[in-house]
Amino acid sequence: MSKLKYKPKQRLKLNPPIIILVEPQLGENIGFAARAMLNFNITSLRLVNPRESWPNKQAISTSAGAIDSGKSNVSLHNNIEEATEDISYLLATTARNRDLNKPVLSPIEAAESLLHAQIKGMSTGIVFGAEKSGLKNSDIIKADAIVNIYSNSKFSSINLAMSVLIISYQWYSRKIEFIESGKLPKQKNLKKNSANKKELNFFISRLLTLLSDNDFFSPSEKKQSMVNNIEAIFTRSNLTPQELRTLHGILSNLIKS
Amino acid sequence: MSKLKYKPKQRLKLNPPIIILVEPQLGENIGFAARAMLNFNITSLRLVNPRESWPNKQAISTSAGAIDSGKSNVSLHNNIEEATEDISYLLATTARNRDLNKPVLSPIEAAESLLHAQIKGMSTGIVFGAEKSGLKNSDIIKADAIVNIYSNSKFSSINLAMSVLIISYQWYSRKIEFIESGKLPKQKNLKKNSANKKELNFFISRLLTLLSDNDFFSPSEKKQSMVNNIEAIFTRSNLTPQELRTLHGILSNLIKS
């Protein structure tokens, strides 16, 4: 395992990851999640279409002061694209293994990946799905990697707030260890300035619209899986804004021909 | 860091730690704790004087099947001595740092200590205090070491079930890593067959009774802190049953003189 030596004199600003809950069902779990996050200095919580109305009394109660004290910053969003648009390195949590051709990380590997991105000044986030159903594949596709919490195969359903806690705790304790030791295993493929999800999504939707107009998606019942594959390719490439401009140029050029 | 190489051919039986909740207030938290434990294959939960009656509906509900399915083993106890009598290596969790002359471990160090004890076949346990008040110093004294979860100093109150989760998760994930790598940092001072807490408490209470009969504890307002100090000395020595027999012999001999 090769190490990256962190120089203590070099001031590191490690912005905590943003936590995104997609369609959380119970206010109680939102509050518990906010409390667990704040225990480990993570303060930015984004809710995509929570089932219950917001602000929510039960969430405020179980947050034990995290929400109503203003120490945490909770915001509402209409969809996952909007909730992640300023994020450059995004992780998605899943309970089951899904065959999506994405790197699958343990919580500790996830913590290390987040730290690498944060050292580079990137904005980072972790998406969690609803209590019962988890994330849809079409949401997971948008992430740079998957986090999988290894647990008892005969009782693997981890409560939503508890999953948020594990990731928060692991990020925080790995960060402390890194700051004390200056060591972090090397990471491949993480570019200094990856494009954020808004820039990436803009390119992907432009491409998909063009392809759709040209009747690329045929037969139509295969469209969704074809879209997923295309999205996965460009997400995995970890593109910089400059590379995205190049790709836009290629697109513009091709449609003229 | 020197390593202990585990030989994969040698069959390891690593009994999970026993979780002991002292005077838990909310059934809800007991159920959440049981669920979090079972997520990480920890099934033995001991309750010392829970505030609410047992069995408890809310506990069963939040355990998501962990309690009522019979997958977990929950038992009631009258005091911490009874709940820990068969345990040879005991950890106590605290939120604040207390000056008790005990080793203070991070969750990952606690996981490693537990694994060392479990490799030696010792029965292990972790005590958690009540939601509001935590453990009393007189309870912590009985433990071999203290576990401290490093967290946001401005929002450090971690929910009881969440604390149980962190320790359970950390033990389980460190165990998996150990089984895969065969590596665990060396540990000092852990004897192969430490006496269990029943044997140790029997000796300590015999000694304290003799001292009390001989008016050792004077002035009486200092008695509790003197008792704590004596208990701490013998707990820290990590005595074997043979050594306890020797100490009993010394006591018997001295009172004859």
Coordinates of C-alpha atoms in Angstrom, one line a residue:
Chain A
M1 CA 0.0 0.0 0.0
S2 CA 1.7 3.2 -1.1
K3 CA 1.1 6.3 1.0
L4 CA 0.5 9.9 0.3
K5 CA 2.4 12.0 2.8
Y6 CA 0.4 14.9 4.0
K7 CA 2.5 17.9 5.0
P8 CA 1.2 19.3 8.2
K9 CA 2.3 22.8 7.3
Q10 CA 0.1 22.9 4.3
R11 CA -3.3 24.0 5.5
L12 CA -5.9 21.6 4.6
K13 CA -9.5 22.6 4.3
L14 CA -11.5 19.4 4.3
N15 CA -15.1 20.3 3.7
P16 CA -17.4 17.6 5.2
P17 CA -19.5 15.5 2.7
I18 CA -23.1 16.6 2.0
I19 CA -25.7 14.0 2.9
I20 CA -28.6 13.5 0.5
L21 CA -31.7 11.5 1.5
V22 CA -33.8 10.5 -1.4
E23 CA -37.6 10.2 -0.6
P24 CA -37.1 9.5 3.1
Q25 CA -40.3 8.2 4.6
L26 CA -40.1 9.0 8.4
G27 CA -39.4 12.4 9.9
E28 CA -38.0 10.5 12.9
N29 CA -35.2 9.0 10.7
I30 CA -34.4 12.4 9.2
G31 CA -33.9 13.8 12.7
F32 CA -31.9 10.9 13.9
A33 CA -29.7 11.2 10.8
A34 CA -29.2 15.0 11.4
R35 CA -28.2 14.3 15.0
A36 CA -25.7 11.5 14.0
M37 CA -24.2 13.7 11.3
L38 CA -23.7 16.6 13.7
N39 CA -22.1 14.3 16.2
F40 CA -19.4 13.9 13.6
N41 CA -19.3 17.5 12.3
I42 CA -21.3 17.0 9.2
T43 CA -23.9 19.7 8.8
S44 CA -25.3 19.8 5.3
L45 CA -28.4 17.6 4.8
R46 CA -30.5 17.7 1.6
L47 CA -33.9 16.1 1.3
V48 CA -35.3 15.0 -2.0
N49 CA -39.1 14.8 -1.8
P50 CA -39.5 13.6 1.8
R51 CA -42.8 11.8 2.3
E52 CA -43.9 13.9 5.2
S53 CA -44.2 17.6 5.2
W54 CA -41.3 19.8 6.1
P55 CA -40.5 21.3 8.7
N56 CA -41.4 18.1 10.6
K57 CA -42.0 17.9 14.3
Q58 CA -40.8 14.4 14.8
A59 CA -37.6 15.2 12.9
I60 CA -37.0 18.2 15.1
S61 CA -37.6 16.0 18.2
T62 CA -35.3 13.2 17.3
S63 CA -32.5 15.5 16.1
A64 CA -31.9 16.5 19.7
G65 CA -31.2 20.1 18.8
A66 CA -29.3 19.5 15.5
I67 CA -32.0 20.8 13.3
D68 CA -33.8 23.6 15.3
S69 CA -30.6 25.1 16.7
G70 CA -29.5 26.1 13.2
K71 CA -26.3 24.1 13.6
S72 CA -27.3 21.9 10.7
N73 CA -28.3 23.2 7.3
V74 CA -31.3 21.2 5.9
S75 CA -32.7 22.0 2.5
L76 CA -35.5 20.6 0.3
H77 CA -35.0 19.5 -3.4
N78 CA -37.3 18.3 -6.2
N79 CA -35.0 15.7 -7.6
I80 CA -31.6 14.1 -7.2
E81 CA -30.1 16.1 -10.1
E82 CA -31.0 19.4 -8.3
A83 CA -29.7 18.1 -5.0
T84 CA -26.3 17.1 -6.4
E85 CA -25.6 19.7 -9.0
D86 CA -22.8 21.4 -7.2
I87 CA -21.2 18.0 -6.1
S88 CA -18.1 16.7 -8.0
Y89 CA -17.6 13.4 -6.2
L90 CA -20.7 11.5 -5.4
L91 CA -21.2 8.2 -3.6
A92 CA -24.4 6.1 -3.5
T93 CA -25.2 3.7 -0.7
T94 CA -26.8 0.3 -1.4
A95 CA -27.7 -2.6 0.7
R96 CA -27.6 -5.2 -2.0
N97 CA -24.9 -5.7 -4.6
R98 CA -26.0 -4.5 -8.0
D99 CA -24.2 -5.2 -11.2
L100 CA -23.7 -1.6 -12.3
N101 CA -20.1 -1.6 -13.3
K102 CA -19.2 0.9 -10.7
P103 CA -16.4 0.6 -8.0
V104 CA -17.9 -0.8 -4.8
L105 CA -16.4 0.6 -1.6
S106 CA -16.5 -0.4 2.0
P107 CA -17.3 2.4 4.4
I108 CA -13.6 2.8 5.2
E109 CA -12.6 2.9 1.5
A110 CA -15.5 5.4 1.0
A111 CA -14.1 7.6 3.8
E112 CA -10.7 7.5 2.1
S113 CA -12.1 8.4 -1.3
L114 CA -14.0 11.3 0.2
L115 CA -10.9 12.5 1.9
H116 CA -8.9 12.3 -1.3
A117 CA -11.6 14.4 -3.1
Q118 CA -11.8 16.8 -0.2
I119 CA -8.0 17.3 -0.2
K120 CA -8.3 18.3 -3.8
G121 CA -11.0 20.9 -2.8
M122 CA -13.8 19.0 -4.5
S123 CA -17.4 19.2 -3.2
T124 CA -18.5 15.6 -2.1
G125 CA -21.8 14.0 -1.3
I126 CA -23.4 10.7 -0.3
V127 CA -26.9 9.7 -1.4
F128 CA -29.1 7.4 0.6
G129 CA -32.3 5.8 -0.6
A130 CA -35.7 5.5 1.0
E131 CA -36.1 3.2 4.1
K132 CA -37.9 0.3 2.3
S133 CA -36.8 0.5 -1.2
G134 CA -33.3 2.1 -1.3
L135 CA -32.1 3.9 -4.4
K136 CA -33.2 3.2 -7.9
N137 CA -30.6 2.0 -10.3
S138 CA -31.2 5.2 -12.4
D139 CA -30.1 7.2 -9.3
I140 CA -27.1 5.0 -8.5
I141 CA -25.9 5.4 -12.1
K142 CA -25.2 9.1 -11.3
A143 CA -22.7 8.3 -8.6
D144 CA -19.0 7.9 -9.0
A145 CA -18.9 4.8 -6.7
I146 CA -21.1 2.6 -4.6
V147 CA -20.7 2.2 -0.8
N148 CA -21.7 -1.1 0.6
I149 CA -21.9 -1.7 4.4
Y150 CA -20.8 -5.3 5.0
S151 CA -23.2 -6.8 7.6
N152 CA -24.9 -9.9 8.8
S153 CA -26.3 -11.6 5.7
K154 CA -29.3 -13.0 7.7
F155 CA -30.3 -9.6 9.1
S156 CA -28.9 -7.0 6.8
S157 CA -31.5 -4.3 6.9
I158 CA -29.8 -1.3 8.5
N159 CA -32.0 1.6 9.6
L160 CA -31.6 4.7 7.4
A161 CA -30.3 6.9 10.2
M162 CA -28.0 4.1 11.3
S163 CA -26.5 3.9 7.8
V164 CA -26.0 7.7 7.8
L165 CA -24.3 7.3 11.2
I166 CA -21.9 4.6 10.0
I167 CA -20.7 6.6 7.1
S168 CA -20.5 9.8 9.1
Y169 CA -18.6 8.1 11.9
Q170 CA -16.2 6.4 9.5
W171 CA -15.5 9.6 7.6
Y172 CA -14.8 11.5 10.8
S173 CA -12.6 8.9 12.5
R174 CA -10.7 8.3 9.3
K175 CA -10.1 12.0 8.9
I176 CA -8.8 12.3 12.5
E177 CA -6.5 9.4 11.8
F178 CA -5.3 10.9 8.6
I179 CA -4.6 14.3 10.2
E180 CA -2.7 12.6 13.0
S181 CA -0.7 10.3 10.8
G182 CA -0.5 12.2 7.5
K183 CA -1.2 8.9 5.7
L184 CA -3.8 7.9 3.3
P185 CA -3.6 5.0 0.7
K186 CA -3.1 6.3 -2.8
Q187 CA -6.1 6.6 -5.0
K188 CA -6.3 6.2 -8.7
N189 CA -8.4 8.1 -11.2
L190 CA -9.4 11.0 -9.1
K191 CA -8.7 14.2 -11.1
K192 CA -8.0 17.5 -9.4
N193 CA -11.0 19.3 -10.9
S194 CA -13.7 16.9 -11.9
A195 CA -16.8 18.6 -13.4
N196 CA -19.7 19.0 -11.0
K197 CA -22.9 17.0 -11.6
K198 CA -24.7 19.9 -13.1
E199 CA -22.1 20.3 -15.9
L200 CA -22.0 16.5 -16.4
N201 CA -25.8 16.2 -16.5
F202 CA -26.1 19.1 -19.0
F203 CA -23.8 17.3 -21.4
I204 CA -25.5 13.9 -20.9
S205 CA -29.0 15.3 -21.4
R206 CA -27.8 17.2 -24.5
L207 CA -26.4 13.9 -25.9
L208 CA -29.5 11.9 -25.0
T209 CA -31.8 14.5 -26.6
L210 CA -29.8 14.4 -29.8
L211 CA -29.7 10.6 -29.9
S212 CA -33.4 10.5 -29.2
D213 CA -34.2 12.9 -32.0
N214 CA -32.2 10.7 -34.3
D215 CA -34.2 7.6 -33.3
F216 CA -31.2 6.0 -31.7
F217 CA -33.2 4.4 -28.9
S218 CA -34.8 1.5 -30.7
P219 CA -36.5 -0.7 -29.7
S220 CA -38.1 1.7 -27.3
E221 CA -38.4 -0.9 -24.4
K222 CA -34.6 -0.9 -24.3
K223 CA -34.3 2.8 -24.0
Q224 CA -33.9 3.0 -20.2
S225 CA -31.1 0.5 -20.1
M226 CA -29.4 2.2 -23.0
V227 CA -29.7 5.5 -21.2
N228 CA -28.3 4.0 -18.1
N229 CA -25.3 2.6 -19.9
I230 CA -24.5 5.9 -21.6
E231 CA -24.8 7.7 -18.3
A232 CA -22.5 5.2 -16.6
I233 CA -19.8 5.6 -19.2
F234 CA -19.6 9.3 -18.8
T235 CA -19.9 9.3 -15.0
R236 CA -17.1 6.7 -14.8
S237 CA -14.7 8.7 -16.9
N238 CA -14.5 11.4 -14.1
L239 CA -14.4 14.2 -16.6
T240 CA -13.0 17.7 -16.0
P241 CA -14.9 20.8 -17.2
Q242 CA -12.3 21.2 -20.0
E243 CA -12.9 17.6 -21.2
L244 CA -16.7 18.3 -21.1
R245 CA -16.1 21.3 -23.3
T246 CA -14.2 19.1 -25.7
L247 CA -17.1 16.6 -25.8
H248 CA -19.6 19.4 -26.4
G249 CA -17.4 20.5 -29.3
I250 CA -17.4 17.0 -30.7
L251 CA -21.2 16.8 -30.5
S252 CA -21.7 20.2 -32.2
N253 CA -19.3 19.2 -34.9
L254 CA -20.9 15.8 -35.5
I255 CA -24.4 17.1 -35.8
K256 CA -23.3 19.5 -38.5
S257 CA -22.0 16.7 -40.7
Chain B
M1 CA 3.6 -1.6 14.7
S2 CA 4.4 -5.3 15.2
K3 CA 1.8 -7.7 14.0
L4 CA 0.4 -11.0 15.2
K5 CA 0.1 -13.4 12.3
Y6 CA -3.0 -15.4 12.4
K7 CA -2.7 -18.8 10.8
P8 CA -5.8 -19.4 8.7
K9 CA -5.7 -23.2 9.2
Q10 CA -6.1 -22.8 12.9
R11 CA -9.8 -22.6 13.5
L12 CA -10.8 -19.4 15.3
K13 CA -13.9 -19.2 17.3
L14 CA -14.5 -15.5 17.9
N15 CA -17.5 -15.1 20.2
P16 CA -19.1 -11.7 19.7
P17 CA -19.0 -9.3 22.7
I18 CA -22.0 -9.2 25.0
I19 CA -23.7 -5.8 25.2
I20 CA -24.8 -4.6 28.6
L21 CA -27.2 -1.6 29.0
V22 CA -27.3 -0.2 32.5
E23 CA -30.6 1.4 33.4
P24 CA -31.7 2.2 29.8
Q25 CA -34.6 4.7 29.9
L26 CA -36.4 4.1 26.6
G27 CA -37.7 0.9 25.2
E28 CA -37.3 2.4 21.7
N29 CA -33.5 2.7 22.2
I30 CA -33.3 -0.9 23.5
G31 CA -35.0 -2.1 20.3
F32 CA -32.8 0.1 18.1
A33 CA -29.7 -1.2 19.8
A34 CA -30.8 -4.9 19.4
R35 CA -31.4 -4.2 15.7
A36 CA -28.0 -2.5 15.2
M37 CA -26.3 -5.3 17.1
L38 CA -27.9 -8.1 15.0
N39 CA -26.9 -6.2 11.8
F40 CA -23.4 -6.9 12.8
N41 CA -23.9 -10.4 14.2
I42 CA -24.0 -9.5 17.9
T43 CA -26.8 -11.3 19.6
S44 CA -26.4 -11.2 23.4
L45 CA -28.1 -8.1 25.1
R46 CA -28.3 -7.8 28.9
L47 CA -30.4 -5.1 30.5
V48 CA -29.7 -4.0 34.0
N49 CA -32.8 -2.5 35.5
P50 CA -34.4 -0.9 32.5
R51 CA -36.8 1.9 33.4
E52 CA -39.7 0.6 31.5
S53 CA -41.3 -2.9 32.0
W54 CA -40.0 -5.8 30.0
P55 CA -41.0 -7.2 27.5
N56 CA -41.5 -3.8 26.0
K57 CA -43.7 -3.1 23.0
Q58 CA -41.7 -0.2 21.7
A59 CA -38.5 -2.1 21.9
I60 CA -40.0 -5.0 19.9
S61 CA -41.2 -2.5 17.3
T62 CA -37.9 -0.6 16.8
S63 CA -35.9 -3.9 16.8
A64 CA -37.4 -4.7 13.4
G65 CA -37.6 -8.4 14.3
A66 CA -34.3 -8.7 16.1
I67 CA -36.0 -9.3 19.5
D68 CA -39.2 -11.1 18.8
S69 CA -37.8 -13.5 16.2
G70 CA -35.6 -15.0 18.9
K71 CA -32.5 -14.2 16.9
S72 CA -31.2 -12.1 19.8
N73 CA -31.0 -13.2 23.3
V74 CA -32.1 -10.5 25.7
S75 CA -31.9 -11.0 29.5
L76 CA -32.7 -8.9 32.6
H77 CA -30.3 -8.4 35.5
N78 CA -30.5 -6.7 38.9
N79 CA -27.1 -5.1 38.9
I80 CA -24.0 -4.7 36.9
E81 CA -22.1 -7.4 38.9
E82 CA -24.7 -10.0 38.0
A83 CA -24.8 -8.9 34.4
T84 CA -21.0 -9.2 34.0
E85 CA -20.1 -12.2 36.2
D86 CA -19.1 -14.5 33.4
I87 CA -17.2 -11.9 31.5
S88 CA -13.4 -11.8 31.6
Y89 CA -12.7 -8.7 29.5
L90 CA -15.0 -5.8 30.0
L91 CA -15.1 -2.4 28.4
A92 CA -17.0 0.6 29.6
T93 CA -18.2 3.4 27.3
T94 CA -18.1 7.0 28.4
A95 CA -18.8 10.3 26.7
R96 CA -16.6 12.5 28.8
N97 CA -13.0 11.7 29.8
R98 CA -12.8 10.8 33.4
D99 CA -9.6 10.6 35.4
L100 CA -9.9 7.0 36.4
N101 CA -6.4 5.6 35.6
K102 CA -7.7 3.2 33.1
P103 CA -6.6 2.8 29.5
V104 CA -8.8 4.9 27.2
L105 CA -9.4 3.3 23.8
S106 CA -10.9 4.6 20.5
P107 CA -13.6 2.4 19.0
I108 CA -11.1 0.8 16.7
E109 CA -8.6 0.1 19.5
A110 CA -11.6 -1.3 21.5
A111 CA -12.4 -3.6 18.6
E112 CA -8.8 -4.8 18.4
S113 CA -8.7 -5.4 22.2
L114 CA -11.9 -7.4 22.0
L115 CA -10.6 -9.5 19.2
H116 CA -7.4 -10.2 21.1
A117 CA -9.4 -11.4 24.1
Q118 CA -11.8 -13.4 21.9
I119 CA -8.9 -15.1 20.1
K120 CA -7.8 -16.2 23.6
G121 CA -11.3 -17.6 24.1
M122 CA -12.2 -15.1 26.7
S123 CA -15.8 -13.9 27.2
T124 CA -16.0 -10.2 26.5
G125 CA -18.5 -7.4 27.1
I126 CA -19.2 -3.7 26.7
V127 CA -21.2 -1.7 29.2
F128 CA -23.2 1.4 28.2
G129 CA -24.8 3.8 30.7
A130 CA -28.3 5.4 30.7
E131 CA -29.3 7.9 28.0
K132 CA -29.0 11.0 30.1
S133 CA -26.4 10.2 32.8
G134 CA -24.1 7.6 31.4
L135 CA -22.2 5.2 33.7
K136 CA -21.3 6.0 37.3
N137 CA -17.6 6.0 38.1
S138 CA -18.3 3.0 40.4
D139 CA -19.5 1.0 37.4
I140 CA -16.6 2.1 35.2
I141 CA -14.1 1.0 37.8
K142 CA -15.2 -2.6 37.2
A143 CA -14.1 -2.4 33.5
D144 CA -10.7 -3.3 32.1
A145 CA -10.6 -0.3 29.9
I146 CA -12.7 2.7 28.8
V147 CA -14.0 3.3 25.2
N148 CA -14.4 6.9 24.1
I149 CA -16.0 7.8 20.8
Y150 CA -14.2 10.8 19.5
S151 CA -16.9 13.3 18.2
N152 CA -17.8 16.9 17.6
S153 CA -17.0 18.6 20.9
K154 CA -19.8 21.1 20.3
F155 CA -22.5 18.4 19.8
S156 CA -21.1 15.3 21.4
S157 CA -24.2 13.6 22.8
I158 CA -24.5 10.4 20.9
N159 CA -27.8 8.5 21.2
L160 CA -27.5 5.3 23.2
A161 CA -28.5 3.0 20.3
M162 CA -26.1 4.9 18.0
S163 CA -23.2 4.3 20.4
V164 CA -24.1 0.6 20.5
L165 CA -24.1 0.7 16.7
I166 CA -20.7 2.3 16.3
I167 CA -19.1 -0.2 18.6
S168 CA -20.9 -3.1 17.0
Y169 CA -20.0 -1.9 13.4
Q170 CA -16.4 -1.3 14.4
W171 CA -16.0 -4.7 16.0
Y172 CA -17.5 -6.5 13.0
S173 CA -15.7 -4.6 10.3
R174 CA -12.3 -4.9 12.2
K175 CA -13.0 -8.7 12.6
I176 CA -13.6 -9.1 8.8
E177 CA -10.4 -7.2 8.1
F178 CA -8.5 -9.3 10.6
I179 CA -9.8 -12.6 9.1
E180 CA -8.9 -11.4 5.6
S181 CA -5.5 -10.0 6.4
G182 CA -4.5 -12.2 9.4
K183 CA -3.1 -9.1 11.0
L184 CA -3.8 -7.4 14.3
P185 CA -1.5 -5.0 16.2
K186 CA 0.1 -6.7 19.2
Q187 CA -1.5 -6.1 22.6
K188 CA 0.3 -6.0 25.9
N189 CA -1.0 -7.2 29.2
L190 CA -3.8 -9.5 28.1
K191 CA -3.4 -12.8 29.8
K192 CA -4.7 -16.0 28.4
N193 CA -7.1 -16.9 31.2
S194 CA -8.1 -13.8 33.1
A195 CA -10.5 -14.5 36.0
N196 CA -14.1 -13.6 35.2
K197 CA -15.7 -10.7 37.0
K198 CA -17.5 -13.0 39.5
E199 CA -14.2 -14.4 40.8
L200 CA -12.7 -11.0 40.9
N201 CA -15.7 -9.4 42.6
F202 CA -15.7 -12.2 45.2
F203 CA -12.1 -11.5 46.1
I204 CA -12.6 -7.7 46.2
S205 CA -15.7 -7.9 48.3
R206 CA -14.0 -10.3 50.7
L207 CA -11.1 -7.8 51.0
L208 CA -13.4 -4.8 51.5
T209 CA -15.4 -6.6 54.2
L210 CA -12.3 -7.5 56.1
L211 CA -11.0 -3.9 55.8
S212 CA -14.3 -2.5 56.8
D213 CA -14.5 -4.7 59.9
N214 CA -11.0 -3.5 60.8
D215 CA -12.1 0.2 60.5
F216 CA -9.8 0.8 57.6
F217 CA -12.2 3.2 55.9
S218 CA -11.8 6.3 57.9
P219 CA -12.9 9.1 57.6
S220 CA -16.1 7.5 56.4
E221 CA -16.8 10.2 53.8
K222 CA -13.6 9.0 52.0
K223 CA -14.8 5.4 52.0
Q224 CA -16.2 5.5 48.4
S225 CA -13.1 6.9 46.8
M226 CA -10.9 4.5 48.8
V227 CA -13.1 1.6 47.6
N228 CA -12.9 2.8 44.0
N229 CA -9.1 3.0 44.2
I230 CA -8.8 -0.6 45.6
E231 CA -11.2 -1.9 43.0
A232 CA -9.2 -0.1 40.2
I233 CA -5.9 -1.7 41.4
F234 CA -7.2 -5.3 41.2
T235 CA -9.1 -4.8 38.0
R236 CA -6.1 -3.3 36.3
S237 CA -3.9 -6.2 37.3
N238 CA -5.8 -8.5 35.0
L239 CA -5.6 -11.4 37.4
T240 CA -5.8 -15.1 36.6
P241 CA -7.9 -17.5 38.7
Q242 CA -4.6 -19.0 40.0
E243 CA -3.4 -15.5 41.1
L244 CA -6.7 -14.8 42.8
R245 CA -6.3 -18.1 44.8
T246 CA -2.9 -16.8 45.8
L247 CA -4.4 -13.5 46.9
H248 CA -7.1 -15.3 48.9
G249 CA -4.4 -17.4 50.6
I250 CA -2.5 -14.2 51.5
L251 CA -5.7 -12.7 53.0
S252 CA -6.5 -15.8 55.0
N253 CA -2.9 -15.9 56.3
L254 CA -2.9 -12.2 57.3
I255 CA -6.1 -12.3 59.2
K256 CA -4.8 -15.2 61.3
S257 CA -1.8 -13.1 62.4

